mmCIF file of C-alpha atoms in Angstrom:
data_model
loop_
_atom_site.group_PDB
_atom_site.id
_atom_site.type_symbol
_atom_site.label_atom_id
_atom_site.label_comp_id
_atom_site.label_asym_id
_atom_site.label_seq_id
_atom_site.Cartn_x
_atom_site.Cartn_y
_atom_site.Cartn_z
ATOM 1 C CA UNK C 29 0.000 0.000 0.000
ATOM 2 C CA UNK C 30 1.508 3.613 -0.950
ATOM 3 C CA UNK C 31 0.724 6.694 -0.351
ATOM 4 C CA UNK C 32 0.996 9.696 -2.489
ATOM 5 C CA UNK C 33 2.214 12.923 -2.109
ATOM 6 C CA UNK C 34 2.959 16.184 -4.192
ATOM 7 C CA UNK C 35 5.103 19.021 -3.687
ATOM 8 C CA UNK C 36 6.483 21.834 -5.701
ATOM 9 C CA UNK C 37 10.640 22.630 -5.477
ATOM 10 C CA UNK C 38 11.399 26.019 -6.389
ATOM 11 C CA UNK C 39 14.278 26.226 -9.116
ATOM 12 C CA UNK C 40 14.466 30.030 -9.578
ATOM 13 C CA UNK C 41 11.860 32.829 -9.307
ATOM 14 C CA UNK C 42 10.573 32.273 -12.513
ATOM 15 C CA UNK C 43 10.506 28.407 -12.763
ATOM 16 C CA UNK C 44 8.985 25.541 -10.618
ATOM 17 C CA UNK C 45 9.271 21.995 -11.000
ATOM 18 C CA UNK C 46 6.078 19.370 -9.717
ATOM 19 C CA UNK C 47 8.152 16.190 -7.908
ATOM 20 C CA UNK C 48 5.624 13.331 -7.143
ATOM 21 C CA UNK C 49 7.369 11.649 -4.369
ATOM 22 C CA UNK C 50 6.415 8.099 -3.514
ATOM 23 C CA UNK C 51 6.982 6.586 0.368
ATOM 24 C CA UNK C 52 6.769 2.632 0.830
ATOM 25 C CA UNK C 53 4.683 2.455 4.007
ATOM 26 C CA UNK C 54 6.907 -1.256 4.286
ATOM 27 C CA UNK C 55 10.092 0.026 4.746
ATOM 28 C CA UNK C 56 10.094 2.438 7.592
ATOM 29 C CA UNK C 57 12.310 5.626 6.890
ATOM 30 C CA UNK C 58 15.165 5.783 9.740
ATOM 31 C CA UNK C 59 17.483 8.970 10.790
ATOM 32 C CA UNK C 60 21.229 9.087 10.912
ATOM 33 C CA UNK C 61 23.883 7.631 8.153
ATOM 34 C CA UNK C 62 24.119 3.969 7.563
ATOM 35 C CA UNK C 63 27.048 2.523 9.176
ATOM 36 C CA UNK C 64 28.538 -0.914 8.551
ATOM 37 C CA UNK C 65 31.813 -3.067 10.087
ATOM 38 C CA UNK C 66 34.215 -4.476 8.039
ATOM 39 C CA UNK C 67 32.642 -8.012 9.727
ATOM 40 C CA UNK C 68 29.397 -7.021 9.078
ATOM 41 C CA UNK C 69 30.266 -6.791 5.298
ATOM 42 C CA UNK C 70 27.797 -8.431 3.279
ATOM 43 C CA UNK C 71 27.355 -9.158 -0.719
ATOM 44 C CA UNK C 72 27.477 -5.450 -2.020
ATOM 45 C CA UNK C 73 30.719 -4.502 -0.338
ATOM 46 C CA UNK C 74 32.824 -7.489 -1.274
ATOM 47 C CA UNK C 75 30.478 -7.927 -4.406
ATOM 48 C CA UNK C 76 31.800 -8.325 -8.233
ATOM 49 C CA UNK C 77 35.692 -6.787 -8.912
ATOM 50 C CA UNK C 78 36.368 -5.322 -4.792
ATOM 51 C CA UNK C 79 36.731 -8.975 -3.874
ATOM 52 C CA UNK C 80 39.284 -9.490 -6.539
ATOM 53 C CA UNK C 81 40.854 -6.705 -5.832
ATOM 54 C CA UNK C 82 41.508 -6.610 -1.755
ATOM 55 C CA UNK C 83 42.708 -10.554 -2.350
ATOM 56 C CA UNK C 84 45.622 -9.812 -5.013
ATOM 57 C CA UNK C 85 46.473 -6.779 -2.792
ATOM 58 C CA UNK C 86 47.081 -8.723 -0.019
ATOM 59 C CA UNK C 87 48.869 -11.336 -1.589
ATOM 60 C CA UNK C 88 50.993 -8.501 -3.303
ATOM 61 C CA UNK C 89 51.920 -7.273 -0.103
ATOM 62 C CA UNK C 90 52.544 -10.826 1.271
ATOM 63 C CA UNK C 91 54.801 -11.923 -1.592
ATOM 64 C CA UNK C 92 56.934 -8.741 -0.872
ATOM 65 C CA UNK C 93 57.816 -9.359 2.439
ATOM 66 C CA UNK C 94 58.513 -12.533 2.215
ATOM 67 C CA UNK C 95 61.341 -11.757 -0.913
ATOM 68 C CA UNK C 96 62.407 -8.920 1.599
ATOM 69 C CA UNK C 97 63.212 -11.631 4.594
ATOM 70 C CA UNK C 98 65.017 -14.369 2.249
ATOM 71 C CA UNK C 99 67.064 -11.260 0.767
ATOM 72 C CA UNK C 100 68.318 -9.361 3.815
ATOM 73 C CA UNK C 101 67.898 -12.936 6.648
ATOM 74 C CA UNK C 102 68.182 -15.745 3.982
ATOM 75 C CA UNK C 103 70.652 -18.147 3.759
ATOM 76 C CA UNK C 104 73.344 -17.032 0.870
ATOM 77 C CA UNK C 105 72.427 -18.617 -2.252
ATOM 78 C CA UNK C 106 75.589 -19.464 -5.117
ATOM 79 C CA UNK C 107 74.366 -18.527 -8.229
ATOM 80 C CA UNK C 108 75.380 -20.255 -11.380
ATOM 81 C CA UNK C 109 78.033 -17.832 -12.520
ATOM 82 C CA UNK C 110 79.788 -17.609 -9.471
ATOM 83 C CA UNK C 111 83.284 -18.098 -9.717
ATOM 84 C CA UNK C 112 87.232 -17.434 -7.903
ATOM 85 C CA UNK C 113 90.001 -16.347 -9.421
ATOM 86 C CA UNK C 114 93.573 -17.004 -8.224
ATOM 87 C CA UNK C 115 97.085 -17.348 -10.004
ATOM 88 C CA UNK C 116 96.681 -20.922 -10.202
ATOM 89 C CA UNK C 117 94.053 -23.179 -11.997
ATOM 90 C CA UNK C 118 94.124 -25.943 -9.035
ATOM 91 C CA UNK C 119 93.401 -23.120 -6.508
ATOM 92 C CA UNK C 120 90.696 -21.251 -8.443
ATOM 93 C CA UNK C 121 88.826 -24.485 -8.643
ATOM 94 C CA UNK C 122 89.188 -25.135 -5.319
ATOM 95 C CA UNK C 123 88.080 -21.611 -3.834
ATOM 96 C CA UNK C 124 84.991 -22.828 -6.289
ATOM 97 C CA UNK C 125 84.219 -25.864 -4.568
ATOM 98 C CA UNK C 126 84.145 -24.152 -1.915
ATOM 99 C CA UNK C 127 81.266 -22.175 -2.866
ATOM 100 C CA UNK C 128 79.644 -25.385 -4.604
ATOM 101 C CA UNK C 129 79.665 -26.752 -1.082
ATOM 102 C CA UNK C 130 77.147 -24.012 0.045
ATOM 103 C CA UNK C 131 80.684 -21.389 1.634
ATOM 104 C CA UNK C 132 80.946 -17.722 1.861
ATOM 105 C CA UNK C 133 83.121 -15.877 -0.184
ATOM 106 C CA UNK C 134 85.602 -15.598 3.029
ATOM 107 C CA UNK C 135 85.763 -19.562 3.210
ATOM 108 C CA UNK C 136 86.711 -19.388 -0.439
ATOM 109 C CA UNK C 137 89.223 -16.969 -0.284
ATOM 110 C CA UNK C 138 90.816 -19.174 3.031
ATOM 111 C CA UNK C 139 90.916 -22.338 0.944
ATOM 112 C CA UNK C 140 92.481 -20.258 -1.796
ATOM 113 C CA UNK C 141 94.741 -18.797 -0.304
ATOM 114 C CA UNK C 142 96.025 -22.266 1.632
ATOM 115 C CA UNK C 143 96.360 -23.619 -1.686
ATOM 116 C CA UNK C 144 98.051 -20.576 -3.126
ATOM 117 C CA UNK C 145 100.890 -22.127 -0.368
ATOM 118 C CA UNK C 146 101.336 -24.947 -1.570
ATOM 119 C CA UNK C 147 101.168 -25.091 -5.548
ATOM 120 C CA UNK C 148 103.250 -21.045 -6.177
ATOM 121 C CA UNK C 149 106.129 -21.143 -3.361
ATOM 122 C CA UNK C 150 107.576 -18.455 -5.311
ATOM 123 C CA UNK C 151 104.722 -15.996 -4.899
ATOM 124 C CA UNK C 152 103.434 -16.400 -1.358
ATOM 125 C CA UNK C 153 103.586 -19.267 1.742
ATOM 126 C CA UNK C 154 102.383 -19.802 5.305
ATOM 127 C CA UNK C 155 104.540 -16.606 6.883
ATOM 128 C CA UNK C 156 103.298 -14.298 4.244
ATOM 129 C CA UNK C 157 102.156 -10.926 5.643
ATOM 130 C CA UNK C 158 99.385 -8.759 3.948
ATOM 131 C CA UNK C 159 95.749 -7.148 5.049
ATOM 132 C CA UNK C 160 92.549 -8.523 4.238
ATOM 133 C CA UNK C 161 89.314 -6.074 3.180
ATOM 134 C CA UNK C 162 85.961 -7.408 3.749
ATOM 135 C CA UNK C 163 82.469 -5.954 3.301
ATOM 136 C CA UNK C 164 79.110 -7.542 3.739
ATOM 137 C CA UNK C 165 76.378 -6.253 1.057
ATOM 138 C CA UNK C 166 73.936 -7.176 3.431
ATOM 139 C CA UNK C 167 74.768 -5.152 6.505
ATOM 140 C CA UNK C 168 76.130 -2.042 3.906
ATOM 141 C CA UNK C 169 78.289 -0.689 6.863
ATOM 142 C CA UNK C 170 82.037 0.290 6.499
ATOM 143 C CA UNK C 171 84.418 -2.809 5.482
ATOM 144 C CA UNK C 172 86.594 -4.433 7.829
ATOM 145 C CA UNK C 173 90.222 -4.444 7.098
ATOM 146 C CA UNK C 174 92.590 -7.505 8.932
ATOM 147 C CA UNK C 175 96.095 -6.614 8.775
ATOM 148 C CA UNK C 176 98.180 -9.013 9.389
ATOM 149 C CA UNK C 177 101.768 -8.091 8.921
ATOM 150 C CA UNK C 178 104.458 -8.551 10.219
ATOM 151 C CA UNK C 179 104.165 -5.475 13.391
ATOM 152 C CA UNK C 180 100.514 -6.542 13.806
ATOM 153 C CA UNK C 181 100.844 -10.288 14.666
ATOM 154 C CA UNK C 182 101.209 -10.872 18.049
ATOM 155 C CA UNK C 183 102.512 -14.356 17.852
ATOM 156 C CA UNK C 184 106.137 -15.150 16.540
ATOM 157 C CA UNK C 185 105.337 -18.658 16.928
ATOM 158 C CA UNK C 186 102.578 -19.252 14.266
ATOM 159 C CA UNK C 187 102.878 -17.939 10.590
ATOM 160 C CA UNK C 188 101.471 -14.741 10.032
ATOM 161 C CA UNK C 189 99.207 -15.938 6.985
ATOM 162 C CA UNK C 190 97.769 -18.969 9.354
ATOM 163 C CA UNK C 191 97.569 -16.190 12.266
ATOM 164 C CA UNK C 192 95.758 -13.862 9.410
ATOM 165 C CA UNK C 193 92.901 -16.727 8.110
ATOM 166 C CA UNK C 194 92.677 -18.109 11.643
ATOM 167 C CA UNK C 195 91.516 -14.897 12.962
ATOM 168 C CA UNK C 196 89.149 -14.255 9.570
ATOM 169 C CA UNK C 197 87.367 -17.420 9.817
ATOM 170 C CA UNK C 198 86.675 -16.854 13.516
ATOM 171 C CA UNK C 199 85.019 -13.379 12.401
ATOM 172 C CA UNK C 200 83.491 -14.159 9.340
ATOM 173 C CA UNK C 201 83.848 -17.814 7.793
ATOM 174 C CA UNK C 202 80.562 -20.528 8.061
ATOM 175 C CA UNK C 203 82.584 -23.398 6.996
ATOM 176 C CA UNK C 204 84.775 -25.992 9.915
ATOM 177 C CA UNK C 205 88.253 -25.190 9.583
ATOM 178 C CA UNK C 206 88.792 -28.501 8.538
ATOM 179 C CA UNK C 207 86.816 -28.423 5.069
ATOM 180 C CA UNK C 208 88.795 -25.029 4.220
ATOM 181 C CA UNK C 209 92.154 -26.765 4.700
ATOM 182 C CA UNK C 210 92.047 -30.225 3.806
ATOM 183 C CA UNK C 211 92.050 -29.347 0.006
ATOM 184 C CA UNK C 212 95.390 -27.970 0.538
ATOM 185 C CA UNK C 213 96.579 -31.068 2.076
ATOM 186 C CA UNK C 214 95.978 -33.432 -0.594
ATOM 187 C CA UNK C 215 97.429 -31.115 -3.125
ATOM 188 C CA UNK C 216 100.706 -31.170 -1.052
ATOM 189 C CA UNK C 217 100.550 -34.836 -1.084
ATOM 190 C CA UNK C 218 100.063 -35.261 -4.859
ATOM 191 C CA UNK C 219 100.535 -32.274 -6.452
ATOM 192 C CA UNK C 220 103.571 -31.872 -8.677
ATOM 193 C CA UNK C 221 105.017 -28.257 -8.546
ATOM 194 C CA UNK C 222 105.431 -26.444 -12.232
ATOM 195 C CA UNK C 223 109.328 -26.417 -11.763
ATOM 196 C CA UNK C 224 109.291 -24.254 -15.104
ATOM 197 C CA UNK C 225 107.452 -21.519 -13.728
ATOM 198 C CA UNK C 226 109.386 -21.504 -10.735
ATOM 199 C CA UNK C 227 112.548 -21.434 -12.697
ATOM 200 C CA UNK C 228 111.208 -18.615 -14.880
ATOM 201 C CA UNK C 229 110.411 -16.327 -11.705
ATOM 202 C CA UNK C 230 113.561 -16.931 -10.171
ATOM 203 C CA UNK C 231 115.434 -15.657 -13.050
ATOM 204 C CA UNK C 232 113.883 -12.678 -12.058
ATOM 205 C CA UNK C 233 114.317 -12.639 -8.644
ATOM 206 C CA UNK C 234 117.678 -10.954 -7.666
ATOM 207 C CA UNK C 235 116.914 -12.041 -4.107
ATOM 208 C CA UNK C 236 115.793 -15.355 -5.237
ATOM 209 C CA UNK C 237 119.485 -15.687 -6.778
ATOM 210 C CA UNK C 238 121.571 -14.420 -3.616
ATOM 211 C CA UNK C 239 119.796 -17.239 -1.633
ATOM 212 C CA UNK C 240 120.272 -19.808 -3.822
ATOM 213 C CA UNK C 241 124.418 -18.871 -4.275
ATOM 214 C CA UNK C 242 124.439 -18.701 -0.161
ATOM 215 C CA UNK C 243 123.111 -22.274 -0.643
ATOM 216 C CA UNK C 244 124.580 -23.462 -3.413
ATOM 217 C CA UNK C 245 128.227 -22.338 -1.181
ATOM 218 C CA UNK C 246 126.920 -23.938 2.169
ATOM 219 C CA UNK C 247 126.239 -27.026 0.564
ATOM 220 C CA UNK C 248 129.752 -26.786 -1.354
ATOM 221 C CA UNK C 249 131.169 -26.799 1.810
ATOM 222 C CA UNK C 250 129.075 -29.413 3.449
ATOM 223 C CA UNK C 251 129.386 -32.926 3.025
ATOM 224 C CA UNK C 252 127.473 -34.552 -0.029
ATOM 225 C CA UNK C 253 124.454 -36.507 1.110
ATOM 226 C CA UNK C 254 123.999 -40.145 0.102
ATOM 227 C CA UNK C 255 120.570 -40.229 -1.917
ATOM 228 C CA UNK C 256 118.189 -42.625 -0.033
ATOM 229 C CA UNK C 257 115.610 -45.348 -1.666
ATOM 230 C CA UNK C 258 112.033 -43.605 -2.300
ATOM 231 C CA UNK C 259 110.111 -45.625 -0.094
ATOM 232 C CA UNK C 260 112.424 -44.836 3.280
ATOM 233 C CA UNK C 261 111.349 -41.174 3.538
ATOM 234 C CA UNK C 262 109.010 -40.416 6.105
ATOM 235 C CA UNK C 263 106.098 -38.684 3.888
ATOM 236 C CA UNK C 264 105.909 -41.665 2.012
ATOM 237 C CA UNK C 265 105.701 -43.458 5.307
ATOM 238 C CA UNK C 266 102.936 -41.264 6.209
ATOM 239 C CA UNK C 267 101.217 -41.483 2.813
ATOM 240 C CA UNK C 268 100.965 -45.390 3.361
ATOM 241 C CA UNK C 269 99.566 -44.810 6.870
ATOM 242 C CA UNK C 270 96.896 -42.498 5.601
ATOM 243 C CA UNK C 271 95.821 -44.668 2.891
ATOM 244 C CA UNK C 272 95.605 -47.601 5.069
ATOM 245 C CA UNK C 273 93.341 -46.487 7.145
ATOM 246 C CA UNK C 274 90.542 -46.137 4.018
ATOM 247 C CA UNK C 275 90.881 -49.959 2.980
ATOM 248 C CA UNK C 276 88.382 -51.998 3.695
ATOM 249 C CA UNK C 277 88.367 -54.761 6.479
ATOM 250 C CA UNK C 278 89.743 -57.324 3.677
ATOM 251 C CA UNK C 279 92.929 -55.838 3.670
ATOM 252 C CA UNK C 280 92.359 -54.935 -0.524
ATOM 253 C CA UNK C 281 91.447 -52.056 -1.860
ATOM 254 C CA UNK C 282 93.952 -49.349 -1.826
ATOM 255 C CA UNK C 283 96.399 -50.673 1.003
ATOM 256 C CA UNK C 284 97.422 -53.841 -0.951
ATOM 257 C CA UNK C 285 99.049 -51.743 -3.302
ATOM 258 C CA UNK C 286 101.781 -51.063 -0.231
#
């Protein structure tokens, strides 16, 4: 049932509309502004694109943080084209391995360097001195620099370079001391130094060549030691012992070679 009503808006002095208005007796007319919680939300405010909208805004904001946690708290990640570079083939590959393995770039540079020892005499060894930078993209503070020459080591036991990489893999390193030097071992076991390059630097090595005349005159003067069988030495003594103790319980394998 309606009921009917007429009324006259004025526009302007000279004009006048007629509005018929029509109430619905039903639906009882109520003062105030209509107000509604966001859990009283029914079809029309989550109706047609809104839905679709809120739900890829909030997964848009979820992605985001979560690629802003695994970038700046994540573990590190080696990407494909990661790589170390060093004077020597053997060491580059195993300052890679390293990485392979799931290590920092300071556990890289530790191995590398312990390998750098052993294969290039000539250019560096366990006593070298030198200073070490280091800088975290993460953290994006000021680098670190480890010195570790020879007025800055306070042991004259230990070589400095040990002294040096102990101290940076207490600080910085993620890999056991163990994995980072244990390449280095094996390549001093069966590793045959390039005597050629060796001989090539030397030539150009003034200091190089007074050592080797002092040596070449103490020896002169010393008397001329009888050459002893290969197998009496003690590294090869130790090499048998070593590879012993990875046979099998059969006794074959490697050790029956011995």
């Amino acid at each position: 049932m309606t009921n009917s009503e007429n009324r006259t808006v004025s526009i302007s002095k000279s004009f006048s509309v007629l509005v018929e208005e029509t109430t619905r007796e039903d639906i009882p007319l109520k003062t105030g502004t209509k107000q509604s919680k966001w859990y009283n939300c029914n079809e029309d405010c989550m109706g047609g694109s809104k839905f679709i909208n809120v739900a890829f805004g909030v997964l848009t904001i979820i992605v985001t943080i979560a690629l802003i946690v695994q970038i700046y708290y994540g573990d590190y990640q080696v990407v494909p084209h990661g790589s170390v570079a060093t004077d020597s083939l053997e060491c580059s590959r195993v300052g890679t391995q390293i990485l392979k393995q799931g290590g920092k770039a300071v556990d890289a540079a530790i191995a590398s360097a312990f390998c750098m020892a052993v294969v290039a005499p000539h250019l560096t060894g366990l006593d070298a001195e030198g200073q070490v930078l280091i800088y975290s993209h993460r953290t994006r503070i000021s680098p670190d620099l480890v010195d570790f020459s020879g007025s800055n080591v306070i042991s004259d036991r230990m070589p400095r370079l040990v002294l040096g990489l102990a101290y940076i893999h207490q600080q910085y390193a993620t890999m056991p001391w163990k994995s980072l030097v244990e390449p280095s071992i094996g390549i001093a076991r069966f590793y045959l130094l390039d005597n050629a390059t060796i001989a090539v630097e030397a030539a150009h090595s003034p200091k190089f060549q007074l050592e080797l005349l002092e040596y070449l005159k103490a020896a002169h003067r010393e008397p001329v030691l009888m050459p002893e069988p290969y197998y009496s030495s003690n590294a090869v003594e130790k090499l048998k012992d070593e590879l012993s103790s990875h046979s099998d319980s059969r006794g074959g394998g490697i050790a029956s070679r011995f």
